[in-house]
Amino acid sequence: MVSKRGADVTPFMAMDVLERANDVDDVVHLEVGEPDFSPPDRVIETAVDSLRAGNTNYTAARGKPALRRAIAARYDREYGVDVDPDRIVVTPGTSPGLFLAMAALVDPGDEVVLTDPHYACYPNFVRTVGGTIRTVPLRASEGFQPRVADFDAAVDESTRALLCNSPANPTGAVMDGATLAGLVDVAADAGATPVVDEVYHGLSYDVEEHSVLEYTDEAFVLDGFSKRFAMTGWRLGWVIVPPDYVDAVNRLAQNVLICAPNFVQDAGVAALETPPDRLAEIRETYRERRDLLVDAVTEWGLDLGYTPQGAYYLLADVSGLPGDALDVADLMLEAGVAVTPGVDFGDEAADYLRFSYATDVEAIETAIRRIDRLLETI
């Protein structure tokens, strides 16, 4: 018999849509956050060289020292933050880092406060370790920016963690420094710990990015190589751990993860040495795609209400169309465009569809034409 824990895990709807879309001829994929760029050439070359050098054995669970030093150097370079490499645990992707954070923080019955909308998988991580969930609403009219006062009203003596992301999936919102500092204060007053997913850092447009580590050392920070370096299948990420949790997280990593792939860690060092102008070019490409899709959503008469500031997603309100968002997503798939129903991201997103612009302009233009024709018939 399947355990209650296993039975309670909900599907990741974007992946369900992807599976269905793969059975459809000639479909444009706007449902998944899969960058269409290739990793930097030097990253690939470094991985190949490392493989040829025989680096296929285990490493320390927390990761190779050279990579942890390179990650620490990034925080100094980007945010002026001094991070001890011993507080960095390298993981096979960012999601395992979140699991380590939840496992180290949350006991059965403890509460974790999330935004709504939120990344679809967050609730499952909380439930898997026996935690409970409370949400605070985000509003399109406010650019899906969290209100510190809403978090303050949501926490109580059972709150163990505040979990959020910036730049955000699925909204593309980017939290400013004052908001991050406010959330840090709320967490401290409640005896809770911020857990901040920063995996889309580096992909923001006309706004300044801040790491929560600028405001506290008492936070878990998740990041990785999948998004800005287009290394999704390489499975390489990290978690920065508050000092008091380092030993516990390392023990968990030893038992649950063993280690991230050896040669991929070497490629991670090369990725972190990528010249800034390459990422600037990628950002500008995403910005052009965003603007194209934002203009199209507006022309369709759908209620957007904001402009995404980062990542490569937007949420569009389709409540004015016949049926619910699931019905509209099905119609779009029949028309050859795969999108993700917003219900995957929380109750507040139930009337929305998430569009990803992590694909090329030609594909986005094709999707726009197909949706144009669809909307003329309904």
PDB file of N, CA and C in Angstrom, residues 297-370:
ATOM      1  N   VAL A 297      -0.723  39.387 -25.153  1.00  0.00           N
ATOM      2  CA  VAL A 297      -1.740  39.150 -24.126  1.00  0.00           C
ATOM      3  C   VAL A 297      -2.663  40.355 -24.016  1.00  0.00           C
ATOM      4  N   THR A 298      -2.089  41.541 -24.098  1.00  0.00           N
ATOM      5  CA  THR A 298      -2.904  42.762 -24.041  1.00  0.00           C
ATOM      6  C   THR A 298      -3.854  42.834 -25.228  1.00  0.00           C
ATOM      7  N   GLU A 299      -3.357  42.519 -26.422  1.00  0.00           N
ATOM      8  CA  GLU A 299      -4.202  42.546 -27.616  1.00  0.00           C
ATOM      9  C   GLU A 299      -5.310  41.500 -27.551  1.00  0.00           C
ATOM     10  N   TRP A 300      -5.059  40.392 -26.859  1.00  0.00           N
ATOM     11  CA  TRP A 300      -6.108  39.376 -26.710  1.00  0.00           C
ATOM     12  C   TRP A 300      -7.214  39.839 -25.769  1.00  0.00           C
ATOM     13  N   GLY A 301      -6.972  40.941 -25.055  1.00  0.00           N
ATOM     14  CA  GLY A 301      -7.978  41.437 -24.127  1.00  0.00           C
ATOM     15  C   GLY A 301      -7.957  40.725 -22.791  1.00  0.00           C
ATOM     16  N   LEU A 302      -6.904  39.959 -22.519  1.00  0.00           N
ATOM     17  CA  LEU A 302      -6.788  39.283 -21.235  1.00  0.00           C
ATOM     18  C   LEU A 302      -6.203  40.251 -20.211  1.00  0.00           C
ATOM     19  N   ASP A 303      -6.536  40.036 -18.956  1.00  0.00           N
ATOM     20  CA  ASP A 303      -6.119  40.940 -17.901  1.00  0.00           C
ATOM     21  C   ASP A 303      -4.752  40.534 -17.389  1.00  0.00           C
ATOM     22  N   LEU A 304      -3.722  41.280 -17.781  1.00  0.00           N
ATOM     23  CA  LEU A 304      -2.386  40.998 -17.272  1.00  0.00           C
ATOM     24  C   LEU A 304      -2.143  41.805 -16.001  1.00  0.00           C
ATOM     25  N   GLY A 305      -2.283  43.117 -16.096  1.00  0.00           N
ATOM     26  CA  GLY A 305      -2.248  43.943 -14.896  1.00  0.00           C
ATOM     27  C   GLY A 305      -0.861  44.254 -14.361  1.00  0.00           C
ATOM     28  N   TYR A 306       0.176  43.711 -14.980  1.00  0.00           N
ATOM     29  CA  TYR A 306       1.526  43.961 -14.497  1.00  0.00           C
ATOM     30  C   TYR A 306       2.494  43.554 -15.602  1.00  0.00           C
ATOM     31  N   THR A 307       3.759  43.922 -15.429  1.00  0.00           N
ATOM     32  CA  THR A 307       4.809  43.482 -16.348  1.00  0.00           C
ATOM     33  C   THR A 307       5.835  42.684 -15.564  1.00  0.00           C
ATOM     34  N   PRO A 308       6.094  41.425 -15.942  1.00  0.00           N
ATOM     35  CA  PRO A 308       7.083  40.626 -15.215  1.00  0.00           C
ATOM     36  C   PRO A 308       8.448  41.314 -15.206  1.00  0.00           C
ATOM     37  N   GLN A 309       9.108  41.271 -14.062  1.00  0.00           N
ATOM     38  CA  GLN A 309      10.401  41.932 -13.903  1.00  0.00           C
ATOM     39  C   GLN A 309      11.578  40.968 -14.013  1.00  0.00           C
ATOM     40  N   GLY A 310      11.308  39.669 -13.993  1.00  0.00           N
ATOM     41  CA  GLY A 310      12.397  38.713 -14.016  1.00  0.00           C
ATOM     42  C   GLY A 310      11.922  37.326 -14.378  1.00  0.00           C
ATOM     43  N   ALA A 311      12.852  36.370 -14.351  1.00  0.00           N
ATOM     44  CA  ALA A 311      12.598  34.983 -14.777  1.00  0.00           C
ATOM     45  C   ALA A 311      12.119  35.000 -16.227  1.00  0.00           C
ATOM     46  N   TYR A 312      11.291  34.019 -16.620  1.00  0.00           N
ATOM     47  CA  TYR A 312      10.760  34.037 -17.990  1.00  0.00           C
ATOM     48  C   TYR A 312       9.344  33.478 -18.035  1.00  0.00           C
ATOM     49  N   TYR A 313       8.511  34.054 -17.147  1.00  0.00           N
ATOM     50  CA  TYR A 313       7.111  33.643 -17.059  1.00  0.00           C
ATOM     51  C   TYR A 313       6.216  34.865 -16.924  1.00  0.00           C
ATOM     52  N   LEU A 314       4.970  34.678 -17.319  1.00  0.00           N
ATOM     53  CA  LEU A 314       3.932  35.635 -16.970  1.00  0.00           C
ATOM     54  C   LEU A 314       2.646  34.879 -16.698  1.00  0.00           C
ATOM     55  N   LEU A 315       1.799  35.471 -15.852  1.00  0.00           N
ATOM     56  CA  LEU A 315       0.473  34.931 -15.558  1.00  0.00           C
ATOM     57  C   LEU A 315      -0.563  35.813 -16.208  1.00  0.00           C
ATOM     58  N   ALA A 316      -1.460  35.203 -16.972  1.00  0.00           N
ATOM     59  CA  ALA A 316      -2.531  35.943 -17.642  1.00  0.00           C
ATOM     60  C   ALA A 316      -3.870  35.439 -17.128  1.00  0.00           C
ATOM     61  N   ASP A 317      -4.741  36.368 -16.736  1.00  0.00           N
ATOM     62  CA  ASP A 317      -6.073  36.053 -16.230  1.00  0.00           C
ATOM     63  C   ASP A 317      -6.992  35.704 -17.401  1.00  0.00           C
ATOM     64  N   VAL A 318      -7.519  34.466 -17.410  1.00  0.00           N
ATOM     65  CA  VAL A 318      -8.395  34.025 -18.506  1.00  0.00           C
ATOM     66  C   VAL A 318      -9.820  33.811 -18.008  1.00  0.00           C
ATOM     67  N   SER A 319     -10.162  34.430 -16.869  1.00  0.00           N
ATOM     68  CA  SER A 319     -11.504  34.227 -16.306  1.00  0.00           C
ATOM     69  C   SER A 319     -12.598  34.793 -17.197  1.00  0.00           C
ATOM     70  N   GLY A 320     -12.249  35.688 -18.119  1.00  0.00           N
ATOM     71  CA  GLY A 320     -13.249  36.234 -19.031  1.00  0.00           C
ATOM     72  C   GLY A 320     -13.557  35.351 -20.224  1.00  0.00           C
ATOM     73  N   LEU A 321     -12.848  34.232 -20.347  1.00  0.00           N
ATOM     74  CA  LEU A 321     -13.082  33.304 -21.454  1.00  0.00           C
ATOM     75  C   LEU A 321     -14.004  32.179 -21.007  1.00  0.00           C
ATOM     76  N   PRO A 322     -14.684  31.510 -21.946  1.00  0.00           N
ATOM     77  CA  PRO A 322     -15.595  30.424 -21.570  1.00  0.00           C
ATOM     78  C   PRO A 322     -14.861  29.288 -20.859  1.00  0.00           C
ATOM     79  N   GLY A 323     -15.514  28.728 -19.816  1.00  0.00           N
ATOM     80  CA  GLY A 323     -14.921  27.642 -19.069  1.00  0.00           C
ATOM     81  C   GLY A 323     -13.911  28.148 -18.058  1.00  0.00           C
ATOM     82  N   ASP A 324     -13.287  27.202 -17.352  1.00  0.00           N
ATOM     83  CA  ASP A 324     -12.247  27.591 -16.399  1.00  0.00           C
ATOM     84  C   ASP A 324     -10.879  27.541 -17.063  1.00  0.00           C
ATOM     85  N   ALA A 325      -9.842  27.855 -16.294  1.00  0.00           N
ATOM     86  CA  ALA A 325      -8.496  27.920 -16.869  1.00  0.00           C
ATOM     87  C   ALA A 325      -8.039  26.567 -17.412  1.00  0.00           C
ATOM     88  N   LEU A 326      -8.478  25.475 -16.788  1.00  0.00           N
ATOM     89  CA  LEU A 326      -8.140  24.150 -17.300  1.00  0.00           C
ATOM     90  C   LEU A 326      -8.739  23.930 -18.679  1.00  0.00           C
ATOM     91  N   ASP A 327     -10.000  24.388 -18.845  1.00  0.00           N
ATOM     92  CA  ASP A 327     -10.654  24.260 -20.158  1.00  0.00           C
ATOM     93  C   ASP A 327      -9.908  25.079 -21.209  1.00  0.00           C
ATOM     94  N   VAL A 328      -9.528  26.306 -20.848  1.00  0.00           N
ATOM     95  CA  VAL A 328      -8.836  27.173 -21.803  1.00  0.00           C
ATOM     96  C   VAL A 328      -7.479  26.573 -22.173  1.00  0.00           C
ATOM     97  N   ALA A 329      -6.774  26.013 -21.185  1.00  0.00           N
ATOM     98  CA  ALA A 329      -5.488  25.373 -21.475  1.00  0.00           C
ATOM     99  C   ALA A 329      -5.671  24.201 -22.434  1.00  0.00           C
ATOM    100  N   ASP A 330      -6.740  23.437 -22.256  1.00  0.00           N
ATOM    101  CA  ASP A 330      -7.016  22.313 -23.161  1.00  0.00           C
ATOM    102  C   ASP A 330      -7.271  22.813 -24.578  1.00  0.00           C
ATOM    103  N   LEU A 331      -8.038  23.900 -24.693  1.00  0.00           N
ATOM    104  CA  LEU A 331      -8.324  24.458 -26.017  1.00  0.00           C
ATOM    105  C   LEU A 331      -7.034  24.943 -26.680  1.00  0.00           C
ATOM    106  N   MET A 332      -6.164  25.566 -25.891  1.00  0.00           N
ATOM    107  CA  MET A 332      -4.908  26.045 -26.464  1.00  0.00           C
ATOM    108  C   MET A 332      -4.036  24.880 -26.912  1.00  0.00           C
ATOM    109  N   LEU A 333      -4.048  23.791 -26.150  1.00  0.00           N
ATOM    110  CA  LEU A 333      -3.273  22.630 -26.555  1.00  0.00           C
ATOM    111  C   LEU A 333      -3.817  22.043 -27.853  1.00  0.00           C
ATOM    112  N   GLU A 334      -5.138  22.002 -27.990  1.00  0.00           N
ATOM    113  CA  GLU A 334      -5.742  21.534 -29.241  1.00  0.00           C
ATOM    114  C   GLU A 334      -5.358  22.437 -30.404  1.00  0.00           C
ATOM    115  N   ALA A 335      -5.129  23.728 -30.093  1.00  0.00           N
ATOM    116  CA  ALA A 335      -4.726  24.680 -31.130  1.00  0.00           C
ATOM    117  C   ALA A 335      -3.226  24.659 -31.395  1.00  0.00           C
ATOM    118  N   GLY A 336      -2.495  23.839 -30.628  1.00  0.00           N
ATOM    119  CA  GLY A 336      -1.065  23.698 -30.869  1.00  0.00           C
ATOM    120  C   GLY A 336      -0.184  24.553 -30.000  1.00  0.00           C
ATOM    121  N   VAL A 337      -0.695  24.981 -28.830  1.00  0.00           N
ATOM    122  CA  VAL A 337       0.101  25.775 -27.891  1.00  0.00           C
ATOM    123  C   VAL A 337      -0.068  25.182 -26.496  1.00  0.00           C
ATOM    124  N   ALA A 338       1.018  24.766 -25.882  1.00  0.00           N
ATOM    125  CA  ALA A 338       0.987  24.186 -24.545  1.00  0.00           C
ATOM    126  C   ALA A 338       1.310  25.256 -23.506  1.00  0.00           C
ATOM    127  N   VAL A 339       0.396  25.448 -22.538  1.00  0.00           N
ATOM    128  CA  VAL A 339       0.590  26.387 -21.437  1.00  0.00           C
ATOM    129  C   VAL A 339       0.205  25.669 -20.141  1.00  0.00           C
ATOM    130  N   THR A 340       0.567  26.249 -19.014  1.00  0.00           N
ATOM    131  CA  THR A 340       0.306  25.612 -17.722  1.00  0.00           C
ATOM    132  C   THR A 340      -0.860  26.284 -17.014  1.00  0.00           C
ATOM    133  N   PRO A 341      -1.884  25.520 -16.603  1.00  0.00           N
ATOM    134  CA  PRO A 341      -2.977  26.103 -15.812  1.00  0.00           C
ATOM    135  C   PRO A 341      -2.467  26.647 -14.487  1.00  0.00           C
ATOM    136  N   GLY A 342      -2.963  27.808 -14.115  1.00  0.00           N
ATOM    137  CA  GLY A 342      -2.468  28.477 -12.918  1.00  0.00           C
ATOM    138  C   GLY A 342      -2.785  27.773 -11.620  1.00  0.00           C
ATOM    139  N   VAL A 343      -3.785  26.892 -11.618  1.00  0.00           N
ATOM    140  CA  VAL A 343      -4.144  26.195 -10.379  1.00  0.00           C
ATOM    141  C   VAL A 343      -2.967  25.419  -9.820  1.00  0.00           C
ATOM    142  N   ASP A 344      -2.012  25.088 -10.651  1.00  0.00           N
ATOM    143  CA  ASP A 344      -0.803  24.401 -10.202  1.00  0.00           C
ATOM    144  C   ASP A 344      -0.012  25.255  -9.210  1.00  0.00           C
ATOM    145  N   PHE A 345      -0.247  26.565  -9.200  1.00  0.00           N
ATOM    146  CA  PHE A 345       0.573  27.487  -8.422  1.00  0.00           C
ATOM    147  C   PHE A 345      -0.169  28.087  -7.230  1.00  0.00           C
ATOM    148  N   GLY A 346      -1.367  27.569  -6.933  1.00  0.00           N
ATOM    149  CA  GLY A 346      -2.105  28.046  -5.773  1.00  0.00           C
ATOM    150  C   GLY A 346      -3.485  28.545  -6.128  1.00  0.00           C
ATOM    151  N   ASP A 347      -4.311  28.687  -5.110  1.00  0.00           N
ATOM    152  CA  ASP A 347      -5.705  29.098  -5.306  1.00  0.00           C
ATOM    153  C   ASP A 347      -5.805  30.478  -5.954  1.00  0.00           C
ATOM    154  N   GLU A 348      -4.889  31.380  -5.590  1.00  0.00           N
ATOM    155  CA  GLU A 348      -4.962  32.738  -6.131  1.00  0.00           C
ATOM    156  C   GLU A 348      -4.671  32.779  -7.628  1.00  0.00           C
ATOM    157  N   ALA A 349      -4.080  31.712  -8.165  1.00  0.00           N
ATOM    158  CA  ALA A 349      -3.747  31.660  -9.587  1.00  0.00           C
ATOM    159  C   ALA A 349      -4.712  30.781 -10.378  1.00  0.00           C
ATOM    160  N   ALA A 350      -5.810  30.368  -9.764  1.00  0.00           N
ATOM    161  CA  ALA A 350      -6.707  29.396 -10.403  1.00  0.00           C
ATOM    162  C   ALA A 350      -7.330  29.922 -11.686  1.00  0.00           C
ATOM    163  N   ASP A 351      -7.490  31.235 -11.806  1.00  0.00           N
ATOM    164  CA  ASP A 351      -8.098  31.823 -13.012  1.00  0.00           C
ATOM    165  C   ASP A 351      -7.057  32.209 -14.054  1.00  0.00           C
ATOM    166  N   TYR A 352      -5.819  31.784 -13.856  1.00  0.00           N
ATOM    167  CA  TYR A 352      -4.722  32.236 -14.708  1.00  0.00           C
ATOM    168  C   TYR A 352      -4.126  31.080 -15.510  1.00  0.00           C
ATOM    169  N   LEU A 353      -3.403  31.444 -16.548  1.00  0.00           N
ATOM    170  CA  LEU A 353      -2.520  30.536 -17.259  1.00  0.00           C
ATOM    171  C   LEU A 353      -1.102  31.086 -17.169  1.00  0.00           C
ATOM    172  N   ARG A 354      -0.147  30.178 -16.989  1.00  0.00           N
ATOM    173  CA  ARG A 354       1.252  30.607 -17.018  1.00  0.00           C
ATOM    174  C   ARG A 354       1.821  30.364 -18.403  1.00  0.00           C
ATOM    175  N   PHE A 355       2.416  31.409 -18.963  1.00  0.00           N
ATOM    176  CA  PHE A 355       3.116  31.337 -20.239  1.00  0.00           C
ATOM    177  C   PHE A 355       4.615  31.465 -19.964  1.00  0.00           C
ATOM    178  N   SER A 356       5.401  30.565 -20.519  1.00  0.00           N
ATOM    179  CA  SER A 356       6.859  30.661 -20.432  1.00  0.00           C
ATOM    180  C   SER A 356       7.393  31.213 -21.747  1.00  0.00           C
ATOM    181  N   TYR A 357       8.297  32.184 -21.653  1.00  0.00           N
ATOM    182  CA  TYR A 357       8.927  32.702 -22.869  1.00  0.00           C
ATOM    183  C   TYR A 357      10.399  32.276 -22.942  1.00  0.00           C
ATOM    184  N   ALA A 358      10.649  31.055 -22.435  1.00  0.00           N
ATOM    185  CA  ALA A 358      11.996  30.479 -22.532  1.00  0.00           C
ATOM    186  C   ALA A 358      12.172  29.733 -23.845  1.00  0.00           C
ATOM    187  N   THR A 359      11.634  30.300 -24.906  1.00  0.00           N
ATOM    188  CA  THR A 359      11.774  29.714 -26.237  1.00  0.00           C
ATOM    189  C   THR A 359      11.968  30.839 -27.239  1.00  0.00           C
ATOM    190  N   ASP A 360      12.272  30.508 -28.475  1.00  0.00           N
ATOM    191  CA  ASP A 360      12.695  31.538 -29.421  1.00  0.00           C
ATOM    192  C   ASP A 360      11.525  32.366 -29.935  1.00  0.00           C
ATOM    193  N   VAL A 361      11.851  33.521 -30.492  1.00  0.00           N
ATOM    194  CA  VAL A 361      10.838  34.471 -30.964  1.00  0.00           C
ATOM    195  C   VAL A 361       9.952  33.847 -32.037  1.00  0.00           C
ATOM    196  N   GLU A 362      10.539  33.073 -32.939  1.00  0.00           N
ATOM    197  CA  GLU A 362       9.748  32.456 -34.000  1.00  0.00           C
ATOM    198  C   GLU A 362       8.662  31.556 -33.419  1.00  0.00           C
ATOM    199  N   ALA A 363       9.016  30.762 -32.406  1.00  0.00           N
ATOM    200  CA  ALA A 363       8.027  29.890 -31.777  1.00  0.00           C
ATOM    201  C   ALA A 363       6.959  30.706 -31.060  1.00  0.00           C
ATOM    202  N   ILE A 364       7.359  31.783 -30.372  1.00  0.00           N
ATOM    203  CA  ILE A 364       6.385  32.620 -29.681  1.00  0.00           C
ATOM    204  C   ILE A 364       5.439  33.268 -30.692  1.00  0.00           C
ATOM    205  N   GLU A 365       5.969  33.739 -31.808  1.00  0.00           N
ATOM    206  CA  GLU A 365       5.110  34.341 -32.834  1.00  0.00           C
ATOM    207  C   GLU A 365       4.132  33.322 -33.404  1.00  0.00           C
ATOM    208  N   THR A 366       4.583  32.087 -33.586  1.00  0.00           N
ATOM    209  CA  THR A 366       3.680  31.027 -34.043  1.00  0.00           C
ATOM    210  C   THR A 366       2.570  30.796 -33.020  1.00  0.00           C
ATOM    211  N   ALA A 367       2.949  30.742 -31.746  1.00  0.00           N
ATOM    212  CA  ALA A 367       1.952  30.556 -30.689  1.00  0.00           C
ATOM    213  C   ALA A 367       0.943  31.695 -30.677  1.00  0.00           C
ATOM    214  N   ILE A 368       1.413  32.908 -30.854  1.00  0.00           N
ATOM    215  CA  ILE A 368       0.515  34.067 -30.863  1.00  0.00           C
ATOM    216  C   ILE A 368      -0.494  33.952 -31.996  1.00  0.00           C
ATOM    217  N   ARG A 369      -0.043  33.582 -33.183  1.00  0.00           N
ATOM    218  CA  ARG A 369      -0.965  33.441 -34.312  1.00  0.00           C
ATOM    219  C   ARG A 369      -2.003  32.362 -34.039  1.00  0.00           C
ATOM    220  N   ARG A 370      -1.581  31.268 -33.461  1.00  0.00           N
ATOM    221  CA  ARG A 370      -2.518  30.186 -33.179  1.00  0.00           C
ATOM    222  C   ARG A 370      -3.555  30.600 -32.135  1.00  0.00           C
TER     223      ARG A 370
END
